[in-house]
PDB file of C-alpha atoms in Angstrom:
ATOM      1  CA  LEU A 124       6.869   6.789   1.109  1.00  0.00           C
ATOM      2  CA  ARG A 125       6.160   3.862   4.079  1.00  0.00           C
ATOM      3  CA  ALA A 126       3.705   6.141   5.436  1.00  0.00           C
ATOM      4  CA  HIS A 127       1.511   6.186   2.156  1.00  0.00           C
ATOM      5  CA  LEU A 128       1.301   2.605   2.443  1.00  0.00           C
ATOM      6  CA  THR A 129      -2.148   3.001   3.733  1.00  0.00           C
ATOM      7  CA  ALA A 130      -4.992   5.663   4.353  1.00  0.00           C
ATOM      8  CA  ASP A 131      -3.171   7.387   7.154  1.00  0.00           C
ATOM      9  CA  LYS A 132      -4.536  10.652   7.114  1.00  0.00           C
ATOM     10  CA  SER A 133      -1.044  11.426   9.415  1.00  0.00           C
ATOM     11  CA  SER A 134       1.258  10.907   6.868  1.00  0.00           C
ATOM     12  CA  VAL A 135       3.352  13.268   6.047  1.00  0.00           C
ATOM     13  CA  PRO A 136       1.872  15.583   2.992  1.00  0.00           C
ATOM     14  CA  PHE A 137       3.275  14.918  -0.494  1.00  0.00           C
ATOM     15  CA  ARG A 138       4.700  18.284  -0.643  1.00  0.00           C
ATOM     16  CA  GLU A 139       6.559  18.143   2.429  1.00  0.00           C
ATOM     17  CA  MET A 140       7.964  14.671   1.234  1.00  0.00           C
ATOM     18  CA  ALA A 141       8.953  15.999  -1.910  1.00  0.00           C
ATOM     19  CA  ALA A 142      11.160  18.750  -0.368  1.00  0.00           C
ATOM     20  CA  GLU A 143      12.733  16.535   1.953  1.00  0.00           C
ATOM     21  CA  LEU A 144      13.677  14.202  -0.875  1.00  0.00           C
ATOM     22  CA  ASN A 145      14.557  17.068  -3.178  1.00  0.00           C
ATOM     23  CA  MET A 146      12.061  15.712  -5.710  1.00  0.00           C
ATOM     24  CA  SER A 147       8.893  16.802  -7.434  1.00  0.00           C
ATOM     25  CA  GLU A 148       5.614  16.611  -5.740  1.00  0.00           C
ATOM     26  CA  GLY A 149       4.488  14.600  -9.264  1.00  0.00           C
ATOM     27  CA  ALA A 150       7.374  12.257  -8.806  1.00  0.00           C
ATOM     28  CA  VAL A 151       6.644  11.161  -4.882  1.00  0.00           C
ATOM     29  CA  ARG A 152       3.179  10.749  -5.595  1.00  0.00           C
ATOM     30  CA  VAL A 153       4.310   8.413  -8.572  1.00  0.00           C
ATOM     31  CA  ALA A 154       6.394   6.656  -6.508  1.00  0.00           C
ATOM     32  CA  ALA A 155       3.934   6.526  -3.697  1.00  0.00           C
ATOM     33  CA  HIS A 156       1.657   4.910  -6.649  1.00  0.00           C
ATOM     34  CA  ARG A 157       3.983   2.447  -7.429  1.00  0.00           C
ATOM     35  CA  LEU A 158       5.232   1.317  -3.746  1.00  0.00           C
ATOM     36  CA  ARG A 159       1.682   0.432  -3.306  1.00  0.00           C
ATOM     37  CA  ARG A 160       0.899  -1.193  -6.206  1.00  0.00           C
ATOM     38  CA  ARG A 161       4.211  -3.296  -5.361  1.00  0.00           C
ATOM     39  CA  TYR A 162       3.019  -3.966  -1.847  1.00  0.00           C
ATOM     40  CA  ARG A 163      -0.494  -5.081  -3.186  1.00  0.00           C
ATOM     41  CA  GLU A 164       1.241  -7.543  -5.449  1.00  0.00           C
ATOM     42  CA  LEU A 165       3.157  -9.174  -2.769  1.00  0.00           C
ATOM     43  CA  LEU A 166       0.580  -9.198  -0.168  1.00  0.00           C
ATOM     44  CA  TRP A 167      -1.902 -11.170  -3.117  1.00  0.00           C
ATOM     45  CA  ASP A 168       1.352 -13.480  -3.608  1.00  0.00           C
ATOM     46  CA  GLU A 169       1.918 -14.645   0.032  1.00  0.00           C
ATOM     47  CA  ILE A 170      -1.583 -14.965   0.257  1.00  0.00           C
ATOM     48  CA  ALA A 171      -2.177 -17.150  -2.487  1.00  0.00           C
ATOM     49  CA  GLN A 172       0.256 -19.638  -0.980  1.00  0.00           C
ATOM     50  CA  THR A 173      -1.992 -20.301   1.944  1.00  0.00           C
ATOM     51  CA  VAL A 174      -5.513 -20.982  -0.117  1.00  0.00           C
ATOM     52  CA  THR A 175      -6.630 -23.139  -3.137  1.00  0.00           C
ATOM     53  CA  THR A 176      -8.874 -20.365  -5.212  1.00  0.00           C
ATOM     54  CA  GLU A 177      -8.667 -16.987  -6.185  1.00  0.00           C
ATOM     55  CA  ASP A 178     -12.022 -16.193  -4.468  1.00  0.00           C
ATOM     56  CA  GLN A 179     -10.289 -17.207  -1.124  1.00  0.00           C
ATOM     57  CA  ILE A 180      -7.260 -14.940  -1.941  1.00  0.00           C
ATOM     58  CA  ASP A 181      -9.799 -11.685  -2.449  1.00  0.00           C
ATOM     59  CA  GLN A 182     -11.655 -12.703   0.837  1.00  0.00           C
ATOM     60  CA  GLU A 183      -9.026 -13.157   2.816  1.00  0.00           C
ATOM     61  CA  ILE A 184      -7.371  -9.685   2.231  1.00  0.00           C
ATOM     62  CA  ARG A 185     -11.036  -8.483   2.782  1.00  0.00           C
ATOM     63  CA  ASP A 186     -10.387 -10.178   6.087  1.00  0.00           C
ATOM     64  CA  LEU A 187      -7.109  -8.936   6.618  1.00  0.00           C
ATOM     65  CA  PHE A 188      -8.027  -5.046   6.131  1.00  0.00           C
ATOM     66  CA  ALA A 189     -11.514  -5.521   8.489  1.00  0.00           C
ATOM     67  CA  ALA A 190      -9.403  -7.040  11.025  1.00  0.00           C
ATOM     68  CA  LEU A 191      -6.487  -4.306  10.961  1.00  0.00           C
ATOM     69  CA  ALA A 192      -9.332  -1.473  10.634  1.00  0.00           C
ATOM     70  CA  ARG A 193     -10.586  -2.666  14.206  1.00  0.00           C
TER      71      ARG A 193
END
């Protein structure tokens, strides 16, 4: 599921992952959604420790993703 944290087009399709994990495709999609949500929460919490306002958190996240997209 880790490959589905980002919009990586080369990640394994949910259908294939479901077969490999012996899960339904829907269950894999839900698990990926929950993983992304938890990752977002953890990232937000970590960045919150380095700035003073919520606006700065959002800006830091935008800056981080812009840097990673390069």
